Short mmCIF file of C-alpha atoms in Angstrom, two decimals:
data_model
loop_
_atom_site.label_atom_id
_atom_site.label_comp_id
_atom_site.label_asym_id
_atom_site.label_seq_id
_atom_site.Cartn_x
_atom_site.Cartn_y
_atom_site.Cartn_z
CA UNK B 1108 77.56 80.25 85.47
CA UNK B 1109 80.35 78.37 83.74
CA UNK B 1110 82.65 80.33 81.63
CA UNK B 1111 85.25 79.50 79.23
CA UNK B 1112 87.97 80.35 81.65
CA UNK B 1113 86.10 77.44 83.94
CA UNK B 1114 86.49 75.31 80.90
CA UNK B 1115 89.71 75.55 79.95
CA UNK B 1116 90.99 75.31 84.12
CA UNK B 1117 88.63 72.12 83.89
CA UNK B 1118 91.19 70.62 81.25
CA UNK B 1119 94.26 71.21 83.05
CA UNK B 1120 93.28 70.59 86.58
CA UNK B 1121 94.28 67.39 88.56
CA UNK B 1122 91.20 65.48 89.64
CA UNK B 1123 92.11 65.55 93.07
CA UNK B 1124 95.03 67.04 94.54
CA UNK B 1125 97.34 69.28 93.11
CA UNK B 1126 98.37 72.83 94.45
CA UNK B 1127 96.37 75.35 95.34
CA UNK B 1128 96.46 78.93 93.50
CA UNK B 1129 95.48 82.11 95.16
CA UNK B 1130 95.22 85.36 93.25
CA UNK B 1131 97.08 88.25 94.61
CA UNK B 1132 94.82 90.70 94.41
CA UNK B 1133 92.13 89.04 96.36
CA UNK B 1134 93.03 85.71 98.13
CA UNK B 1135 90.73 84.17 96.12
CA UNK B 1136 91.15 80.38 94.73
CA UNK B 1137 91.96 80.36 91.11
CA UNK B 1138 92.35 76.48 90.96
CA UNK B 1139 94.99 73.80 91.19
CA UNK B 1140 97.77 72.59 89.96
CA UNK B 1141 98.91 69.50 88.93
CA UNK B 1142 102.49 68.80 90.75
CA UNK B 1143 104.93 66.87 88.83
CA UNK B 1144 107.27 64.29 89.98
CA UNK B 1145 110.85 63.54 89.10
CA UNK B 1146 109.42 59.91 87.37
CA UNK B 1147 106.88 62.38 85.95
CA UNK B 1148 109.73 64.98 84.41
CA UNK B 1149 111.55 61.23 83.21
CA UNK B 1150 108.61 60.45 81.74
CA UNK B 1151 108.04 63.30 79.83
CA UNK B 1152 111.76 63.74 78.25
CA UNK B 1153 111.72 60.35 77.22
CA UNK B 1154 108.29 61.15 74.96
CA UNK B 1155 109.81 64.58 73.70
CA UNK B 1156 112.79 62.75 72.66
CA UNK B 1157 110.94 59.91 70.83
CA UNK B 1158 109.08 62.48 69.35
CA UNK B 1159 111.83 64.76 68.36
CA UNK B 1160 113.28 62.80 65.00
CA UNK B 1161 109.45 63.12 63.82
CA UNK B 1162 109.36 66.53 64.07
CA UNK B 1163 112.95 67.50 62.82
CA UNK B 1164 111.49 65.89 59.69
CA UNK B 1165 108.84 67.91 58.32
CA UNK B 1166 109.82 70.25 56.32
CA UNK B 1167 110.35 74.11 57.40
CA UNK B 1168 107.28 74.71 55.66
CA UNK B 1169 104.91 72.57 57.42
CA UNK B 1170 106.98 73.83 60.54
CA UNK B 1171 106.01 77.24 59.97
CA UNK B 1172 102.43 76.39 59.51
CA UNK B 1173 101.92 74.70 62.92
CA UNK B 1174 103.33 77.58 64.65
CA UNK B 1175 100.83 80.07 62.37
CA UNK B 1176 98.10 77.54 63.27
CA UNK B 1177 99.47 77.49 67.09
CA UNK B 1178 99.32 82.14 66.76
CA UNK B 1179 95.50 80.89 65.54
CA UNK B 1180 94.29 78.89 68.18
CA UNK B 1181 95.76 81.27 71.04
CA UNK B 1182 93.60 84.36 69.08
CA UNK B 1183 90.48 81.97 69.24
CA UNK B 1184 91.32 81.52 73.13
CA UNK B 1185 92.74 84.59 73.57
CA UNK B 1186 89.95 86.01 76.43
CA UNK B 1187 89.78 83.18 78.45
CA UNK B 1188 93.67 83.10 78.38
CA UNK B 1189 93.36 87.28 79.68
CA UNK B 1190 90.63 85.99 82.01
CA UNK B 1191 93.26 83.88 83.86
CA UNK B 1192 96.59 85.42 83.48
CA UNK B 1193 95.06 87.88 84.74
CA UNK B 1194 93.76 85.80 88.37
CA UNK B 1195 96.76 84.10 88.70
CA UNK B 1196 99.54 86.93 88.16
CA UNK B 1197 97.48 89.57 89.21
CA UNK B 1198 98.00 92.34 86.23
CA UNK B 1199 95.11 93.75 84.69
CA UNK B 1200 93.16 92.68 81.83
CA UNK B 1201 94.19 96.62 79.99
CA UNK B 1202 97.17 98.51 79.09
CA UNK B 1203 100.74 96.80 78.62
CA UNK B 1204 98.83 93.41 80.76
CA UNK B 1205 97.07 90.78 80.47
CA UNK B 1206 95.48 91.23 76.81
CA UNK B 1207 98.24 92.30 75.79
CA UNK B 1208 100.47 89.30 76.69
CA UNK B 1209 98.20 87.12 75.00
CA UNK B 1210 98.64 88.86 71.88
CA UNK B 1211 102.00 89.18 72.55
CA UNK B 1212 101.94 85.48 72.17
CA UNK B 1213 100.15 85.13 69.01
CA UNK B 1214 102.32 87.84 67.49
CA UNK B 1215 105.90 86.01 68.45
CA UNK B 1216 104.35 82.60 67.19
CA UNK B 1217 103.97 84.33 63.68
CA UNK B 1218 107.39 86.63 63.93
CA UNK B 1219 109.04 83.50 64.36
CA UNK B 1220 107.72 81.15 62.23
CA UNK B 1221 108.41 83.31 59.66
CA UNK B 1222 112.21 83.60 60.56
CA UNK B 1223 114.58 80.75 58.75
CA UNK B 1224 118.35 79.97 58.61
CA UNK B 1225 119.80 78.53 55.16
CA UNK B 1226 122.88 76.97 54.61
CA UNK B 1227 125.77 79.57 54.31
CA UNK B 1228 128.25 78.67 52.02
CA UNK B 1229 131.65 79.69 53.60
CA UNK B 1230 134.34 78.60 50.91
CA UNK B 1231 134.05 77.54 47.20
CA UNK B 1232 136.99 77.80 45.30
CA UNK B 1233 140.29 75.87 44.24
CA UNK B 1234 140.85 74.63 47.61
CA UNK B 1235 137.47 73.46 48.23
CA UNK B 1236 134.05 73.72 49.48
CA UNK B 1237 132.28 74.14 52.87
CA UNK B 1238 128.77 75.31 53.80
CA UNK B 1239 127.24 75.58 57.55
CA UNK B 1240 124.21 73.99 58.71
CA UNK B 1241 122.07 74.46 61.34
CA UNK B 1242 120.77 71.26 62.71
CA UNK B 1243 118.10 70.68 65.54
CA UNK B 1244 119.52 70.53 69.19
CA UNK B 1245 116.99 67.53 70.40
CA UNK B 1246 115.03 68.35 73.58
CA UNK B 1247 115.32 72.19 74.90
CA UNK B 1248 114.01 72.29 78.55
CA UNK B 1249 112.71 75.81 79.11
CA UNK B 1250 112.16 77.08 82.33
CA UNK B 1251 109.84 80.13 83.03
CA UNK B 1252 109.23 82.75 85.20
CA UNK B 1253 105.97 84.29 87.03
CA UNK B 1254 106.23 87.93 85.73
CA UNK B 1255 105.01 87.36 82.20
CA UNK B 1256 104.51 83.88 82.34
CA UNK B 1257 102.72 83.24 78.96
CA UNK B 1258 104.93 85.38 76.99
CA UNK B 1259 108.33 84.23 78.09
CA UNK B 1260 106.97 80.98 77.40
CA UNK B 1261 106.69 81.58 73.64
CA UNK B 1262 109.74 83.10 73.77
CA UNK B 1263 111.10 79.74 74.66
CA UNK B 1264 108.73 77.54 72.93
CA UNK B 1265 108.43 78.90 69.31
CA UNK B 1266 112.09 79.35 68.26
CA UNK B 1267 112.47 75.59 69.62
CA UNK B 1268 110.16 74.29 67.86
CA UNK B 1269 110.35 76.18 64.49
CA UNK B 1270 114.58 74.12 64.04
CA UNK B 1271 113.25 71.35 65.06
CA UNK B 1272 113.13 70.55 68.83
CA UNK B 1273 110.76 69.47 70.87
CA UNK B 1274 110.15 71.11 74.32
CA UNK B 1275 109.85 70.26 78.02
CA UNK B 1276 108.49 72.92 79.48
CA UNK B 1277 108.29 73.69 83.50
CA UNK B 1278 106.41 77.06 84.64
CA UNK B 1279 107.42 79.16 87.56
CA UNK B 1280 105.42 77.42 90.74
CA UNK B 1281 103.64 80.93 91.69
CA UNK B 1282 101.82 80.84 87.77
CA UNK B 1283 101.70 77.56 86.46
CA UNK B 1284 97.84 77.61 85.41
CA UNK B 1285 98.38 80.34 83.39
CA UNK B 1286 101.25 78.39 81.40
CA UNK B 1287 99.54 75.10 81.10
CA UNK B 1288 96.40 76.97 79.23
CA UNK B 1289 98.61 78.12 76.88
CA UNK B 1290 100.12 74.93 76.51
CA UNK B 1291 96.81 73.09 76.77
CA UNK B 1292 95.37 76.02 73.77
CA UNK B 1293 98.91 75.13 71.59
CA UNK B 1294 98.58 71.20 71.85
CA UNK B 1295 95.18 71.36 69.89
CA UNK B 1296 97.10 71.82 66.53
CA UNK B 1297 100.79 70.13 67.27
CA UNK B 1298 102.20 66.96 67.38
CA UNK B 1299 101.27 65.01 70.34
CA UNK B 1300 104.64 65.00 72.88
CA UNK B 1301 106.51 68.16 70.96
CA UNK B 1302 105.63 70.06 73.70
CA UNK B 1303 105.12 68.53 77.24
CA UNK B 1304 104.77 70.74 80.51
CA UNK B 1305 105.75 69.87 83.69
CA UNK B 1306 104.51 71.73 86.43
CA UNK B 1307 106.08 71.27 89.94
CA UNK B 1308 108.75 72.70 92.53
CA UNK B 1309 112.16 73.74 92.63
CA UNK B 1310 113.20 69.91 92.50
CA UNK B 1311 111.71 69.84 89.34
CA UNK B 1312 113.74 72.41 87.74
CA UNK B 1313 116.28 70.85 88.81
CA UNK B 1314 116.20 67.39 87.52
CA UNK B 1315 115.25 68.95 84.26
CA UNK B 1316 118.73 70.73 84.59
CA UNK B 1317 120.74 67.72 85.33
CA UNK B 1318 119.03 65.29 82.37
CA UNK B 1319 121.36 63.55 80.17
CA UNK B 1320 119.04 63.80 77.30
CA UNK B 1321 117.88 67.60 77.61
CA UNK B 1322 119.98 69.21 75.25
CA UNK B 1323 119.82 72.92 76.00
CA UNK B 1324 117.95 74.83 79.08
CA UNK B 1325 116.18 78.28 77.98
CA UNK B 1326 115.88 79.81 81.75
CA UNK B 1327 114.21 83.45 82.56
CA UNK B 1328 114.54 84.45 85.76
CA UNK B 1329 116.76 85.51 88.50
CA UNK B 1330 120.78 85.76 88.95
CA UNK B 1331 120.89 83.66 91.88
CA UNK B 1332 118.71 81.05 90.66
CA UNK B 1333 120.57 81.49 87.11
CA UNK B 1334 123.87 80.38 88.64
CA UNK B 1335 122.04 77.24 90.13
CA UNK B 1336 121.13 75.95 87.08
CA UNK B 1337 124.40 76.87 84.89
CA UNK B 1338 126.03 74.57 87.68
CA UNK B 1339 123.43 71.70 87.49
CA UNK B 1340 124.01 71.48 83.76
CA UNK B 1341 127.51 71.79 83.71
CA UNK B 1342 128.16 68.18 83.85
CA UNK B 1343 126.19 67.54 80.80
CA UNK B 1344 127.55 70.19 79.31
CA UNK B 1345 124.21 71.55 77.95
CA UNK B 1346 124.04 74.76 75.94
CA UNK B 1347 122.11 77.24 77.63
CA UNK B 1348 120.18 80.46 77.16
CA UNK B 1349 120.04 82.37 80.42
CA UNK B 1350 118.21 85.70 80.43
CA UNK B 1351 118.53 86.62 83.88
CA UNK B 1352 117.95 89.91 86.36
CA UNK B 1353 118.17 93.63 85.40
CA UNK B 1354 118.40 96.76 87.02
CA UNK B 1355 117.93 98.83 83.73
CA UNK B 1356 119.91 102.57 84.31
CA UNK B 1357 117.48 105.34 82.01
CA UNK B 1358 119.65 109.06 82.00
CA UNK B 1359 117.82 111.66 81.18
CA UNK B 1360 119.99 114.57 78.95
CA UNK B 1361 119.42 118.27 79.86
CA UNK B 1362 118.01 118.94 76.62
CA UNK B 1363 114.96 116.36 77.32
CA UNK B 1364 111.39 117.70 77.58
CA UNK B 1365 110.22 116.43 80.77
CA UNK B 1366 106.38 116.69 80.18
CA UNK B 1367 106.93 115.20 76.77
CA UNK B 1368 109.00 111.99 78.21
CA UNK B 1369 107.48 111.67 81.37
CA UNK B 1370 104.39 108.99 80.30
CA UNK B 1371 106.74 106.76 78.31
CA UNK B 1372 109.20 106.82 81.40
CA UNK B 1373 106.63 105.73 84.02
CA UNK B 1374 105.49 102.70 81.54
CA UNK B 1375 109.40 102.37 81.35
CA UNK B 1376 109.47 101.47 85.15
CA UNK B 1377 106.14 100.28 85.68
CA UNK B 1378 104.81 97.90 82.92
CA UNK B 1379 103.61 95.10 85.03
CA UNK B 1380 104.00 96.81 88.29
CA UNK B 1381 107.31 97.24 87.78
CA UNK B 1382 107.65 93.25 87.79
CA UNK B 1383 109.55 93.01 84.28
CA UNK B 1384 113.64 92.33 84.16
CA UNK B 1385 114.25 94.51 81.59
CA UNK B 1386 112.00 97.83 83.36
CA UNK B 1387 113.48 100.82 83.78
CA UNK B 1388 114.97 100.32 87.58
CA UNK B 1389 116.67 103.48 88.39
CA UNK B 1390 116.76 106.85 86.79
CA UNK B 1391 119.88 109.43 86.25
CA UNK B 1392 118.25 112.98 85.89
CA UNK B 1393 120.58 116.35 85.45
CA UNK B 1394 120.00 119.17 87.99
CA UNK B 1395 119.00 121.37 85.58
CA UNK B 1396 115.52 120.08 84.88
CA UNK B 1397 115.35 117.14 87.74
CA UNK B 1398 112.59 119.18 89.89
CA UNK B 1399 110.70 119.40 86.38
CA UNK B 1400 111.04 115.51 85.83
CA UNK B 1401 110.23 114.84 89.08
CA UNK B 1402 106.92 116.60 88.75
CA UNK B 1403 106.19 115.64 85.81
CA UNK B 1404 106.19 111.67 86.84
CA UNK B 1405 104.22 112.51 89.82
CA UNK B 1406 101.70 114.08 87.30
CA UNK B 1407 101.45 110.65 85.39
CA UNK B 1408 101.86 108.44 88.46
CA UNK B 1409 98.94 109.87 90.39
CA UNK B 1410 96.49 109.63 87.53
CA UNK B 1411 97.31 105.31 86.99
CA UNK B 1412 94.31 103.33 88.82
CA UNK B 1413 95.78 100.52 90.43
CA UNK B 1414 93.81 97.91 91.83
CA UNK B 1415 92.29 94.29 90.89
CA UNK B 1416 93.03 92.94 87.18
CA UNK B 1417 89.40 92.28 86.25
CA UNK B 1418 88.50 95.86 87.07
CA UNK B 1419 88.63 96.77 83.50
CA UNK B 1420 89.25 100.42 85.23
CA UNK B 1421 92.76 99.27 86.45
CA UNK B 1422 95.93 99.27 84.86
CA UNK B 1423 98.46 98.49 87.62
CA UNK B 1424 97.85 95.71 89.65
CA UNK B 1425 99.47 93.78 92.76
CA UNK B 1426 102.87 92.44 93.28
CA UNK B 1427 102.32 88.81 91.96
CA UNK B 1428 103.40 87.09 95.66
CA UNK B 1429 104.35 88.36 99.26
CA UNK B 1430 107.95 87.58 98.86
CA UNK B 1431 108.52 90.03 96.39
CA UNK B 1432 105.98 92.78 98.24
CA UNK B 1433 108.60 92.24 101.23
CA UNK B 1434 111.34 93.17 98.89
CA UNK B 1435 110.24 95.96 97.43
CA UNK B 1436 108.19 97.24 100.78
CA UNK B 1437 112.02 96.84 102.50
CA UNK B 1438 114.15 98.80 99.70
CA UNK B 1439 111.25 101.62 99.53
CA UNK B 1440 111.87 101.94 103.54
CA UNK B 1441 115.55 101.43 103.43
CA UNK B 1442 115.23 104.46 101.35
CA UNK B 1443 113.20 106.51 103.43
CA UNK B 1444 115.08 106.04 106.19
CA UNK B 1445 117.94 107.36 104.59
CA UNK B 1446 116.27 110.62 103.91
CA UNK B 1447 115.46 110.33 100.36
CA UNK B 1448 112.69 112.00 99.56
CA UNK B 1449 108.84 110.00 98.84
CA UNK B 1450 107.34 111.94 96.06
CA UNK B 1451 104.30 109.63 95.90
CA UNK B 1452 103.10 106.01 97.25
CA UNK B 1453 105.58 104.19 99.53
CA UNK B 1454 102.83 103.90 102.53
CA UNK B 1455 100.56 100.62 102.00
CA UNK B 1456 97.89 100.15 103.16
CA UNK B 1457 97.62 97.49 105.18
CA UNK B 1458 94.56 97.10 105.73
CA UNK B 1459 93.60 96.29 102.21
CA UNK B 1460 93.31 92.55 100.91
CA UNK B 1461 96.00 91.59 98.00
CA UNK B 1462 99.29 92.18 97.50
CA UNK B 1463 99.20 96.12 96.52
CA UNK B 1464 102.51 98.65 97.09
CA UNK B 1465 101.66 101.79 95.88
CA UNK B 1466 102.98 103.54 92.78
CA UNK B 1467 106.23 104.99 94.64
CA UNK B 1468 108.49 107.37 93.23
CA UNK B 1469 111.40 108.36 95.42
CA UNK B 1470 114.05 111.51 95.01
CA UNK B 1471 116.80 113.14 96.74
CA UNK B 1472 118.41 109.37 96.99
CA UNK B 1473 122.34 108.17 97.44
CA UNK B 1474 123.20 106.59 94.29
CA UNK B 1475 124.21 104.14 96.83
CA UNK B 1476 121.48 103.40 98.61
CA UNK B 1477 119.75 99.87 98.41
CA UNK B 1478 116.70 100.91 96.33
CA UNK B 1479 119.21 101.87 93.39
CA UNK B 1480 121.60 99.10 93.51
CA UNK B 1481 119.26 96.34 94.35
CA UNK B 1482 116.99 95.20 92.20
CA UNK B 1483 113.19 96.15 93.45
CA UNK B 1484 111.08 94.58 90.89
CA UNK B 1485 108.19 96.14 91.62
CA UNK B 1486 106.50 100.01 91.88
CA UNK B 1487 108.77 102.02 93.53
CA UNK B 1488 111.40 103.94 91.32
CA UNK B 1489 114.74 105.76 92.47
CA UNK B 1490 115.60 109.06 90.64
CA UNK B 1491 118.99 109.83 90.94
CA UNK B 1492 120.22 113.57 90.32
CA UNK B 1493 123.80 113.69 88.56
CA UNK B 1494 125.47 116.70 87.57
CA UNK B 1495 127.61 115.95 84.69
CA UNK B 1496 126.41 113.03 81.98
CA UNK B 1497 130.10 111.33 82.76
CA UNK B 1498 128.74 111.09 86.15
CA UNK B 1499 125.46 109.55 85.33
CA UNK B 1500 127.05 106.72 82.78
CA UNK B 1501 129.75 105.85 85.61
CA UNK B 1502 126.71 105.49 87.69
CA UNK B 1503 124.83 103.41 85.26
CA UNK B 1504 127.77 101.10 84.23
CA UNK B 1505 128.84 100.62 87.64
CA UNK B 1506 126.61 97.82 88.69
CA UNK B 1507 126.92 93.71 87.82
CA UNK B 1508 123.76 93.65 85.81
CA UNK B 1509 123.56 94.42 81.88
CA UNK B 1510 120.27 93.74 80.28
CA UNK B 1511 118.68 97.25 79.24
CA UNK B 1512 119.20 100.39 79.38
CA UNK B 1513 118.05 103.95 78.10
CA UNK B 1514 118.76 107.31 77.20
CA UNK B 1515 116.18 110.35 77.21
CA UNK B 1516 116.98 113.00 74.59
CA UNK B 1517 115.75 115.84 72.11
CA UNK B 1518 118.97 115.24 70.41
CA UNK B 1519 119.16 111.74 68.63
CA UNK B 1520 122.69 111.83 67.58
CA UNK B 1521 123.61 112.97 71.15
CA UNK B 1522 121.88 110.08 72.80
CA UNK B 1523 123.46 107.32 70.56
CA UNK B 1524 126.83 108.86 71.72
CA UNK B 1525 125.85 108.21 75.64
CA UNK B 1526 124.18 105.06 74.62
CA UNK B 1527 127.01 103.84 72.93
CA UNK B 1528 129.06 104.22 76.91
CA UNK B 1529 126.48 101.99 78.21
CA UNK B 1530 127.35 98.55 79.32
CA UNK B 1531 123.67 96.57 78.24
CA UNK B 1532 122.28 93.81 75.69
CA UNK B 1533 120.39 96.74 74.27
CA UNK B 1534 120.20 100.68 75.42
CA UNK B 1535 116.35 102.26 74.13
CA UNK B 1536 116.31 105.42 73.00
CA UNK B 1537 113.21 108.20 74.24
CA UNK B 1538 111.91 104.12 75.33
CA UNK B 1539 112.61 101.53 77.54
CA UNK B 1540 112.11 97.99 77.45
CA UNK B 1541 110.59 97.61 73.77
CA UNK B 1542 111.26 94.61 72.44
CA UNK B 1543 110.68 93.58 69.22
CA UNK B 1544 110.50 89.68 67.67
CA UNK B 1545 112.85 91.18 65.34
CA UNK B 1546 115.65 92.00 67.39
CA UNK B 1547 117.86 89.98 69.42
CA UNK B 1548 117.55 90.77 72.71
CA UNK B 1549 120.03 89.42 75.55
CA UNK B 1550 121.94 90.45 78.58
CA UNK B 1551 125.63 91.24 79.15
CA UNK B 1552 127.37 90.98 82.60
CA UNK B 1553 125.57 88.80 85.15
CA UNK B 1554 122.34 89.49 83.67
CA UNK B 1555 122.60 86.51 81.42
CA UNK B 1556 124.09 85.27 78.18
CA UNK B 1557 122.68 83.93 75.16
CA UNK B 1558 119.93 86.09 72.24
CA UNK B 1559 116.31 85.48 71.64
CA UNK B 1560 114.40 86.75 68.90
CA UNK B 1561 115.37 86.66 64.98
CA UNK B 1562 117.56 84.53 63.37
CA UNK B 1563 120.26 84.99 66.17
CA UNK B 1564 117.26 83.17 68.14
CA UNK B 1565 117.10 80.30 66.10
CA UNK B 1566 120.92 80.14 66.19
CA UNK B 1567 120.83 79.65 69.93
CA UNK B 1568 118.42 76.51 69.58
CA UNK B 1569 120.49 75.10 66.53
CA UNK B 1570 123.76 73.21 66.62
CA UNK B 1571 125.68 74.64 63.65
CA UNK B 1572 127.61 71.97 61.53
CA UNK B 1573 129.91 72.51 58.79
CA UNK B 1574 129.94 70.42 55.67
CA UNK B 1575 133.79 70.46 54.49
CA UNK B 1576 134.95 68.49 50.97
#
């Protein structure tokens, strides 16, 4: 029987050809996927920037209503979007997953179109008048990754289109279906060319880095492949957003209740299997209650069914690729190998189809070892015993990364105080990882540069110019 999934993989499958998508948990074929060319990418950049004068023109008010019109017709899709997120990346349809992305999208599509930036006027008096304006870029490239592929893509998307830009978009090669559905759902109410997608390889992103006429790249993804691109566009001197990796830091204060904290810090670290850059990565407990804390996560972790998205049963899923099961099936050894100490998981089974690493939670570990200053990106969490909370913030600050982190307390005030010593885009408090349309959100160190979200969003996908008489 045909369902709408079928229908809406119909629309953006080649007729012949294309790349062939597997789902994780089961090897099965999801469908295929156009690849683009270089002339292709050309092609498309050349229609977004025709297009873009067009768009820059309407009015902020017809702007806005596209992008609430856009939140509509992902609602009206919004299962058959689950339906294949869900195949192609492998998380569940339930909890923080596949249903919820969706929504996720709708709900940043309305947050932002809402958002606007007036003219600020900066001097009026006897010496003059200026005011700052925030003009349209041209033609952001955004470049996605495969953890929350949808999402991130709105990330990129609506703030770009809500100044005035029009978008070339290219989705991470391991989930590209899953991005041009939503692309495929969002082009029923824009513009035709304001947003173009070009699925393809590595060489793709790449071109789209080094085009004269993209104005700005919006990248999620990895350090490493961060650093590529900030070099490709350097002789175009684009503006850039780069939201790259994380190995969040949580502490955990002696005064915590370790029953009380202990669900919100496993969906802290394992949201997505783990497979989220702003997760909690590694976790600083006191000796005074880390045997409680350890417990109390084994409690929660054995209870999570993990197994294949559609299973409306499950709510942890496979790692997304073998790649990133090696990593995270290496660290979790590294680790035991060392001595630490498996509370739970780290023994696949390898016998079973997919791409599934067991819920791991690993104590008694060298703050040193691999498993806490790599970054796993996956199920398998490190928790590191400290004995004085100077201790545990050296620990946290002393690695390259800087995009969350979060502090664990009965004590509000207390916490603020240790979360203002943390070196982060944004430290949680008793949560990790929740972000918010509202609030800019960003990395410090090598984990990126650049805010989304808010008006500091739109900022990033504006050029400002000042008006001086």
């Amino acid at each position: 029987m045909t369902t709408r999934t079928d229908d809406l993989l119909g629309r953006i499958q080649p007729t012949e050809g294309g790349r062939e998508i597997f789902d994780p948990a089961t090897g099965e074929l999801v469908g295929r996927a156009p690849q683009a060319s270089v002339e292709d990418l050309n092609d498309a950049v050349a229609r977004a920037k025709t297009a873009q004068p067009g768009w820059a023109a309407r009015s902020n008010d017809q702007r806005r209503s596209l992008l609430h019109a856009a939140a509509d017709a992902v609602e009206a899709h919004a299962e058959e979007l689950a339906q294949l997120l869900s195949r192609e990346q492998g998380k569940p349809l339930n909890g923080p997953n596949a249903r919820f992305e969706v929504g996720a999208c709708s709900a940043w599509l309305r947050a932002t179109a809402e958002f606007s930036l007036e003219p600020e006027v900066l001097v009026d008096d006897t010496s003059g008048r200026a005011t700052l304006h925030w003009r349209p870029l041209g033609v952001v490239g955004a470049i996605g990754p495969w953890n929350w592929p949808m999402m991130i893509s709105v990330w990129q998307i609506a703030p770009s289109l809500r100044q005035g830009n029009t978008v070339v978009i290219k989705p991470s090669g391991y989930t590209p279906l899953s991005v041009l559905a939503l692309v495929e759902v969002l082009n029923t109410v824009l513009p035709e060319n304001v947003l173009i997608p070009v699925p393809g390889r590595g060489h793709v992103g790449e071109a789209l880095s080094r085009h004269p006429d993209i104005d700005k790249i919006m990248f999620t993804g990895s350090t490493a492949t961060g650093k590529s691109i900030i070099k490709a566009a350097a002789d175009t001197v684009k503006r850039l957003t780069m939201e790259l990796g994380g190995n969040d830091a949580g502490i955990v204060l002696a005064d915590a209740d370790p029953k009380a904290i202990a669900e919100d810090l496993f969906w802290g670290a394992f949201i997505n299997t783990g497979q989220t850059c702003a997760a909690l990565k590694r976790l600083y407990v006191p000796e005074s209650i880390y045997d409680q804390v350890c417990s109390a996560l084994v409690e929660v972790a054995e209870k999570m069914p993990m197994g294949p998205g559609l299973d409306e049963a499950n709510v942890l899923g496979p790692l997304q690729n073998e790649a990133q099961w090696q990593i995270v099936d290496r660290l979790v050894t590294a680790a035991r190998d060392s001595g630490a100490r498996i509370l739970t998981g780290g023994d696949p089974d390898h016998s079973r189809s997919g791409h599934f690493y067991p819920t791991t939670l690993v104590a008694d570990i060298d703050p040193q070892n691999p498993l806490v200053v790599e970054e796993q990106f996956g199920p398998a969490l490190p928790i590191v015993k400290y004995s004085t909370v100077d201790q545990a913030i050296e620990w946290a600050n002393s690695l390259n990364e800087g995009l969350g982190s979060s502090v664990w307390s009965s004590d509000l005030d207390r916490a603020e105080e240790v979360a203002s010593q943390l070196v982060a885009g944004t430290t949680w408090i008793n949560k990790h990882g929740a972000v918010d349309p509202r609030m800019p959100f960003g990395g410090a160190r090598e984990s990126g540069f650049g805010l989304e979200f808010g008006v500091e969003g739109l900022k990033e996908v504006s050029q400002p110019h000042i008006i001086s008489r």
